[in-house]
Amino acid sequence: MIKGYIKGLVLVGVIALLAMVVDGYFPNNLMGPSVFALVLGMLLNRFYSKDDSFKNGVDFSSKTILRMGIILMGISLSFGQVMVVGKYALVLMAFTLTTAFGGGYLLGKLFKVDWKLTSLLSVSTAICGGSAVATLGPVIEAKNRDIAYAISATFIFDILTVILFPYMGMLLGMGDTGFGLWVGTAINDTSSVVAAGYAFSDVAGSFAMIVKLTRTLFIVPIVLIYAAIYTKKQQINKKVSIRTIFPWFILGFILMVAIRSTGILPINSVNGIAKLSKFLMVMALGAIGLKTSISELKGVGIKPMVLGVSIDTLVVVVALVMQAVLLKYL
């Protein structure tokens, strides 16, 4: 069974290594290895998709290795750092969640987009991108087409933000904490948050992940609320298990933060684990790129795409303004 994963894992590992080598030739971490891995994976999609023998390893990398990287990333943080950023994150998310769902509802009515697709686009922006879409879709029995639209819109916007946000942060003179807060609340998918955050700085990347993981926890109450709404709309008795939708890998991240906070690990071990976590994240980005067909993205409808980008843009602006206010007055 393990043999079925080897080819895909080797392919993703090579992409990650190439991305890190290429990144080394660019000054000041210009794009970051995560972005290079994502783009390289997309360029190789047409070749990868012709050979199913890579599929298991690539799927494993895009999901399990991504979560492993996030868990190990906790070793670079202490509870003191988490508390510093977390107190801002919760206040900031009160505004961004309201913007995503409130703005999404109003814009969905304006563009006359089906409520299920609107909900998928909103939850993607508010919580955690494609993962949130994949979680909510079956609960409200959304069409596969709607799920594909939402994920595609999220992906395209995230590609733009991963490339543009670090430059915007530098132009605006943002510090590590401010940029981490902004990225953690304004970018959708976890992998894209990692790419943009670490492209700015390691500290910003760590802070962004704290905020992002805090957002991810909200997937539980949000999905339960939508399940109740759908049940009422359809007049059915559909139960949703918290156990199946809870992002359990977050507990691993918290455990690693706890280990770091005790100070029992020598600094060399901490640095080694942190480097491993970054390599695993680059692998995951390469795998996600491999699974993304550029030609399929071209077939996404205009209205859902405009709606998704509009919701994302609203959240980006609100997050930027509110993080500046929070860091100034709190």
GROMACS .gro file of C-alpha atoms in nm:
model
  330
    1MET     CA    1   0.000   0.000   0.000
    2ILE     CA    2   0.287   0.234   0.082
    3LYS     CA    3   0.428   0.180  -0.268
    4GLY     CA    4   0.121   0.351  -0.413
    5TYR     CA    5   0.227   0.675  -0.241
    6ILE     CA    6   0.599   0.679  -0.315
    7LYS     CA    7   0.593   0.820  -0.670
    8GLY     CA    8   0.366   1.109  -0.577
    9LEU     CA    9   0.563   1.191  -0.262
   10VAL     CA   10   0.892   1.186  -0.454
   11LEU     CA   11   0.747   1.414  -0.723
   12VAL     CA   12   0.619   1.664  -0.466
   13GLY     CA   13   0.947   1.646  -0.274
   14VAL     CA   14   1.145   1.725  -0.590
   15ILE     CA   15   0.917   2.020  -0.666
   16ALA     CA   16   0.971   2.151  -0.313
   17LEU     CA   17   1.348   2.120  -0.342
   18LEU     CA   18   1.349   2.292  -0.682
   19ALA     CA   19   1.131   2.572  -0.545
   20MET     CA   20   1.370   2.629  -0.255
   21VAL     CA   21   1.671   2.630  -0.487
   22VAL     CA   22   1.504   2.874  -0.728
   23ASP     CA   23   1.398   3.097  -0.440
   24GLY     CA   24   1.760   3.118  -0.330
   25TYR     CA   25   1.849   3.304  -0.650
   26PHE     CA   26   1.600   3.582  -0.577
   27PRO     CA   27   1.692   3.862  -0.333
   28ASN     CA   28   1.504   3.926  -0.009
   29ASN     CA   29   1.279   3.620  -0.041
   30LEU     CA   30   1.105   3.795  -0.332
   31MET     CA   31   0.825   3.541  -0.377
   32GLY     CA   32   0.908   3.263  -0.135
   33PRO     CA   33   0.950   2.888  -0.205
   34SER     CA   34   0.581   2.823  -0.141
   35VAL     CA   35   0.476   3.043  -0.435
   36PHE     CA   36   0.736   2.888  -0.663
   37ALA     CA   37   0.620   2.539  -0.565
   38LEU     CA   38   0.257   2.631  -0.633
   39VAL     CA   39   0.333   2.776  -0.977
   40LEU     CA   40   0.567   2.492  -1.072
   41GLY     CA   41   0.301   2.240  -0.973
   42MET     CA   42   0.042   2.415  -1.190
   43LEU     CA   43   0.277   2.414  -1.487
   44LEU     CA   44   0.327   2.038  -1.445
   45ASN     CA   45  -0.046   1.962  -1.403
   46ARG     CA   46  -0.104   1.857  -1.765
   47PHE     CA   47   0.171   1.596  -1.737
   48TYR     CA   48   0.079   1.481  -1.386
   49SER     CA   49  -0.289   1.434  -1.475
   50LYS     CA   50  -0.200   1.176  -1.742
   51ASP     CA   51  -0.047   0.934  -1.492
   52ASP     CA   52  -0.266   0.808  -1.204
   53SER     CA   53   0.030   0.644  -1.030
   54PHE     CA   54   0.120   0.982  -0.875
   55LYS     CA   55  -0.230   1.057  -0.743
   56ASN     CA   56  -0.218   0.892  -0.397
   57GLY     CA   57   0.108   1.056  -0.298
   58VAL     CA   58   0.002   1.398  -0.426
   59ASP     CA   59  -0.337   1.378  -0.251
   60PHE     CA   60  -0.160   1.277   0.070
   61SER     CA   61   0.075   1.574   0.038
   62SER     CA   62  -0.200   1.829  -0.029
   63LYS     CA   63  -0.394   1.725   0.281
   64THR     CA   64  -0.204   1.523   0.541
   65ILE     CA   65   0.142   1.673   0.485
   66LEU     CA   66  -0.012   2.021   0.487
   67ARG     CA   67  -0.159   1.948   0.829
   68MET     CA   68   0.166   1.794   0.951
   69GLY     CA   69   0.347   2.110   0.849
   70ILE     CA   70   0.095   2.324   1.035
   71ILE     CA   71   0.125   2.108   1.348
   72LEU     CA   72   0.505   2.126   1.351
   73MET     CA   73   0.488   2.500   1.290
   74GLY     CA   74   0.362   2.535   1.645
   75ILE     CA   75   0.717   2.465   1.769
   76SER     CA   76   0.822   2.816   1.662
   77LEU     CA   77   0.564   2.983   1.888
   78SER     CA   78   0.499   3.020   2.259
   79PHE     CA   79   0.169   3.077   2.437
   80GLY     CA   80   0.287   3.430   2.513
   81GLN     CA   81   0.309   3.507   2.141
   82VAL     CA   82  -0.024   3.338   2.077
   83MET     CA   83  -0.194   3.554   2.341
   84VAL     CA   84  -0.045   3.874   2.197
   85VAL     CA   85  -0.180   3.807   1.849
   86GLY     CA   86  -0.490   3.615   1.955
   87LYS     CA   87  -0.645   3.905   2.146
   88TYR     CA   88  -0.636   4.117   1.830
   89ALA     CA   89  -0.746   3.831   1.606
   90LEU     CA   90  -1.077   3.770   1.781
   91VAL     CA   91  -1.176   4.136   1.768
   92LEU     CA   92  -1.065   4.165   1.405
   93MET     CA   93  -1.258   3.854   1.304
   94ALA     CA   94  -1.580   3.998   1.444
   95PHE     CA   95  -1.558   4.256   1.165
   96THR     CA   96  -1.431   4.029   0.886
   97LEU     CA   97  -1.685   3.751   0.952
   98THR     CA   98  -1.967   4.006   0.953
   99THR     CA   99  -1.834   4.152   0.628
  100ALA     CA  100  -1.799   3.814   0.458
  101PHE     CA  101  -2.144   3.683   0.543
  102GLY     CA  102  -2.334   4.013   0.548
  103GLY     CA  103  -2.167   4.147   0.237
  104GLY     CA  104  -2.195   3.809   0.068
  105TYR     CA  105  -2.569   3.793   0.132
  106LEU     CA  106  -2.632   4.142  -0.007
  107LEU     CA  107  -2.403   4.101  -0.307
  108GLY     CA  108  -2.550   3.759  -0.380
  109LYS     CA  109  -2.894   3.920  -0.403
  110LEU     CA  110  -2.753   4.195  -0.623
  111PHE     CA  111  -2.586   3.952  -0.865
  112LYS     CA  112  -2.880   3.709  -0.841
  113VAL     CA  113  -2.656   3.417  -0.752
  114ASP     CA  114  -2.807   3.107  -0.589
  115TRP     CA  115  -2.794   3.116  -0.207
  116LYS     CA  116  -2.594   2.793  -0.187
  117LEU     CA  117  -2.319   2.922  -0.413
  118THR     CA  118  -2.324   3.257  -0.233
  119SER     CA  119  -2.290   3.074   0.099
  120LEU     CA  120  -1.995   2.871  -0.030
  121LEU     CA  121  -1.818   3.185  -0.150
  122SER     CA  122  -1.884   3.360   0.181
  123VAL     CA  123  -1.766   3.072   0.399
  124SER     CA  124  -1.457   3.035   0.181
  125THR     CA  125  -1.364   3.399   0.245
  126ALA     CA  126  -1.465   3.399   0.610
  127ILE     CA  127  -1.309   3.074   0.728
  128CYS     CA  128  -1.054   2.873   0.534
  129GLY     CA  129  -1.093   2.871   0.160
  130GLY     CA  130  -1.136   2.542  -0.022
  131SER     CA  131  -1.142   2.340   0.300
  132ALA     CA  132  -1.446   2.531   0.424
  133VAL     CA  133  -1.617   2.494   0.085
  134ALA     CA  134  -1.552   2.120   0.085
  135THR     CA  135  -1.688   2.093   0.439
  136LEU     CA  136  -2.000   2.304   0.392
  137GLY     CA  137  -2.092   2.182   0.042
  138PRO     CA  138  -2.224   1.837   0.140
  139VAL     CA  139  -2.403   1.977   0.446
  140ILE     CA  140  -2.624   2.206   0.235
  141GLU     CA  141  -2.622   1.957  -0.056
  142ALA     CA  142  -2.465   2.203  -0.297
  143LYS     CA  143  -2.411   2.099  -0.659
  144ASN     CA  144  -2.064   1.986  -0.761
  145ARG     CA  145  -2.063   2.275  -1.008
  146ASP     CA  146  -2.120   2.525  -0.726
  147ILE     CA  147  -1.844   2.371  -0.518
  148ALA     CA  148  -1.606   2.388  -0.816
  149TYR     CA  149  -1.699   2.752  -0.879
  150ALA     CA  150  -1.637   2.850  -0.519
  151ILE     CA  151  -1.303   2.673  -0.497
  152SER     CA  152  -1.189   2.818  -0.830
  153ALA     CA  153  -1.285   3.173  -0.732
  154THR     CA  154  -1.103   3.129  -0.402
  155PHE     CA  155  -0.795   2.990  -0.570
  156ILE     CA  156  -0.763   3.266  -0.829
  157PHE     CA  157  -0.801   3.539  -0.567
  158ASP     CA  158  -0.553   3.368  -0.338
  159ILE     CA  159  -0.295   3.341  -0.617
  160LEU     CA  160  -0.319   3.719  -0.663
  161THR     CA  161  -0.298   3.791  -0.291
  162VAL     CA  162  -0.001   3.560  -0.236
  163ILE     CA  163   0.194   3.752  -0.499
  164LEU     CA  164   0.071   4.106  -0.425
  165PHE     CA  165   0.025   4.118  -0.046
  166PRO     CA  166   0.396   4.106   0.053
  167TYR     CA  167   0.471   4.399  -0.179
  168MET     CA  168   0.166   4.591  -0.054
  169GLY     CA  169   0.273   4.530   0.303
  170MET     CA  170   0.618   4.668   0.233
  171LEU     CA  171   0.480   4.970   0.046
  172LEU     CA  172   0.246   5.045   0.337
  173GLY     CA  173   0.531   5.013   0.585
  174MET     CA  174   0.354   4.741   0.783
  175GLY     CA  175   0.527   4.561   1.068
  176ASP     CA  176   0.535   4.185   1.118
  177THR     CA  177   0.240   4.179   1.358
  178GLY     CA  178   0.022   4.405   1.146
  179PHE     CA  179   0.097   4.215   0.827
  180GLY     CA  180   0.038   3.883   1.000
  181LEU     CA  181  -0.302   4.000   1.125
  182TRP     CA  182  -0.397   4.128   0.781
  183VAL     CA  183  -0.290   3.817   0.594
  184GLY     CA  184  -0.438   3.583   0.854
  185THR     CA  185  -0.782   3.742   0.824
  186ALA     CA  186  -0.791   3.851   0.458
  187ILE     CA  187  -0.648   3.554   0.265
  188ASN     CA  188  -0.866   3.247   0.233
  189ASP     CA  189  -0.681   2.919   0.207
  190THR     CA  190  -0.434   2.804   0.473
  191SER     CA  191  -0.162   2.730   0.219
  192SER     CA  192  -0.195   3.079   0.070
  193VAL     CA  193  -0.175   3.239   0.415
  194VAL     CA  194   0.148   3.050   0.473
  195ALA     CA  195   0.289   3.153   0.134
  196ALA     CA  196   0.206   3.523   0.173
  197GLY     CA  197   0.297   3.543   0.541
  198TYR     CA  198   0.640   3.385   0.509
  199ALA     CA  199   0.711   3.578   0.189
  200PHE     CA  200   0.701   3.890   0.411
  201SER     CA  201   0.895   3.746   0.706
  202ASP     CA  202   0.911   3.437   0.928
  203VAL     CA  203   0.760   3.630   1.219
  204ALA     CA  204   0.471   3.757   1.005
  205GLY     CA  205   0.415   3.405   0.875
  206SER     CA  206   0.393   3.264   1.228
  207PHE     CA  207   0.153   3.535   1.341
  208ALA     CA  208  -0.058   3.489   1.028
  209MET     CA  209  -0.092   3.118   1.102
  210ILE     CA  210  -0.215   3.188   1.457
  211VAL     CA  211  -0.488   3.413   1.319
  212LYS     CA  212  -0.567   3.168   1.039
  213LEU     CA  213  -0.600   2.873   1.276
  214THR     CA  214  -0.824   3.082   1.502
  215ARG     CA  215  -1.044   3.148   1.197
  216THR     CA  216  -1.044   2.778   1.112
  217LEU     CA  217  -1.198   2.695   1.449
  218PHE     CA  218  -1.505   2.893   1.347
  219ILE     CA  219  -1.584   2.633   1.083
  220VAL     CA  220  -1.759   2.430   1.353
  221PRO     CA  221  -2.028   2.683   1.460
  222ILE     CA  222  -2.066   2.820   1.104
  223VAL     CA  223  -2.134   2.478   0.951
  224LEU     CA  224  -2.376   2.392   1.231
  225ILE     CA  225  -2.563   2.719   1.171
  226TYR     CA  226  -2.586   2.649   0.797
  227ALA     CA  227  -2.702   2.295   0.870
  228ALA     CA  228  -2.985   2.439   1.079
  229ILE     CA  229  -3.073   2.690   0.805
  230TYR     CA  230  -3.078   2.421   0.537
  231THR     CA  231  -3.281   2.189   0.756
  232LYS     CA  232  -3.538   2.463   0.805
  233LYS     CA  233  -3.546   2.547   0.433
  234GLN     CA  234  -3.590   2.186   0.329
  235GLN     CA  235  -3.794   2.080   0.631
  236ILE     CA  236  -3.574   1.778   0.689
  237ASN     CA  237  -3.404   1.629   0.992
  238LYS     CA  238  -3.035   1.631   0.897
  239LYS     CA  239  -2.780   1.583   1.176
  240VAL     CA  240  -2.424   1.712   1.158
  241SER     CA  241  -2.153   1.558   1.375
  242ILE     CA  242  -1.910   1.801   1.537
  243ARG     CA  243  -1.656   1.518   1.541
  244THR     CA  244  -1.650   1.499   1.161
  245ILE     CA  245  -1.614   1.874   1.094
  246PHE     CA  246  -1.381   1.976   1.378
  247PRO     CA  247  -1.028   2.057   1.247
  248TRP     CA  248  -0.846   1.816   1.480
  249PHE     CA  249  -0.498   1.904   1.354
  250ILE     CA  250  -0.528   2.232   1.543
  251LEU     CA  251  -0.493   2.036   1.867
  252GLY     CA  252  -0.155   1.911   1.741
  253PHE     CA  253  -0.051   2.268   1.669
  254ILE     CA  254  -0.147   2.370   2.024
  255LEU     CA  255   0.048   2.073   2.165
  256MET     CA  256   0.362   2.186   1.983
  257VAL     CA  257   0.314   2.540   2.115
  258ALA     CA  258   0.287   2.392   2.466
  259ILE     CA  259   0.610   2.196   2.419
  260ARG     CA  260   0.791   2.510   2.302
  261SER     CA  261   0.650   2.710   2.594
  262THR     CA  262   0.802   2.466   2.847
  263GLY     CA  263   1.152   2.539   2.718
  264ILE     CA  264   1.252   2.171   2.741
  265LEU     CA  265   1.374   2.153   2.381
  266PRO     CA  266   1.715   2.298   2.292
  267ILE     CA  267   1.712   2.579   2.039
  268ASN     CA  268   1.882   2.361   1.774
  269SER     CA  269   1.596   2.111   1.794
  270VAL     CA  270   1.339   2.390   1.772
  271ASN     CA  271   1.509   2.534   1.463
  272GLY     CA  272   1.531   2.190   1.302
  273ILE     CA  273   1.162   2.117   1.353
  274ALA     CA  274   1.071   2.465   1.227
  275LYS     CA  275   1.271   2.408   0.907
  276LEU     CA  276   1.104   2.071   0.858
  277SER     CA  277   0.761   2.231   0.897
  278LYS     CA  278   0.843   2.489   0.629
  279PHE     CA  279   0.963   2.217   0.390
  280LEU     CA  280   0.643   2.019   0.444
  281MET     CA  281   0.439   2.330   0.371
  282VAL     CA  282   0.630   2.386   0.046
  283MET     CA  283   0.561   2.023  -0.048
  284ALA     CA  284   0.191   2.075   0.018
  285LEU     CA  285   0.184   2.385  -0.202
  286GLY     CA  286   0.351   2.191  -0.483
  287ALA     CA  287   0.088   1.918  -0.451
  288ILE     CA  288  -0.197   2.169  -0.462
  289GLY     CA  289  -0.045   2.319  -0.776
  290LEU     CA  290  -0.023   1.974  -0.939
  291LYS     CA  291  -0.395   1.921  -0.877
  292THR     CA  292  -0.491   2.254  -1.034
  293SER     CA  293  -0.566   2.265  -1.406
  294ILE     CA  294  -0.519   2.605  -1.565
  295SER     CA  295  -0.756   2.515  -1.849
  296GLU     CA  296  -1.036   2.418  -1.610
  297LEU     CA  297  -1.006   2.750  -1.427
  298LYS     CA  298  -1.086   2.928  -1.753
  299GLY     CA  299  -1.430   2.766  -1.757
  300VAL     CA  300  -1.547   2.928  -1.432
  301GLY     CA  301  -1.858   3.145  -1.475
  302ILE     CA  302  -1.829   3.524  -1.464
  303LYS     CA  303  -2.099   3.607  -1.209
  304PRO     CA  304  -1.975   3.369  -0.934
  305MET     CA  305  -1.621   3.484  -0.997
  306VAL     CA  306  -1.713   3.853  -0.970
  307LEU     CA  307  -1.917   3.781  -0.659
  308GLY     CA  308  -1.634   3.588  -0.498
  309VAL     CA  309  -1.375   3.854  -0.576
  310SER     CA  310  -1.613   4.126  -0.450
  311ILE     CA  311  -1.659   3.950  -0.115
  312ASP     CA  312  -1.285   3.890  -0.088
  313THR     CA  313  -1.206   4.253  -0.168
  314LEU     CA  314  -1.449   4.379   0.097
  315VAL     CA  315  -1.283   4.158   0.359
  316VAL     CA  316  -0.934   4.266   0.251
  317VAL     CA  317  -1.022   4.636   0.293
  318VAL     CA  318  -1.204   4.586   0.625
  319ALA     CA  319  -0.919   4.372   0.761
  320LEU     CA  320  -0.657   4.628   0.658
  321VAL     CA  321  -0.842   4.921   0.816
  322MET     CA  322  -0.937   4.737   1.135
  323GLN     CA  323  -0.593   4.589   1.205
  324ALA     CA  324  -0.449   4.942   1.181
  325VAL     CA  325  -0.711   5.065   1.429
  326LEU     CA  326  -0.655   4.773   1.667
  327LEU     CA  327  -0.277   4.807   1.675
  328LYS     CA  328  -0.311   5.180   1.738
  329TYR     CA  329  -0.570   5.179   2.017
  330LEU     CA  330  -0.552   4.835   2.185
   0.00000   0.00000   0.00000
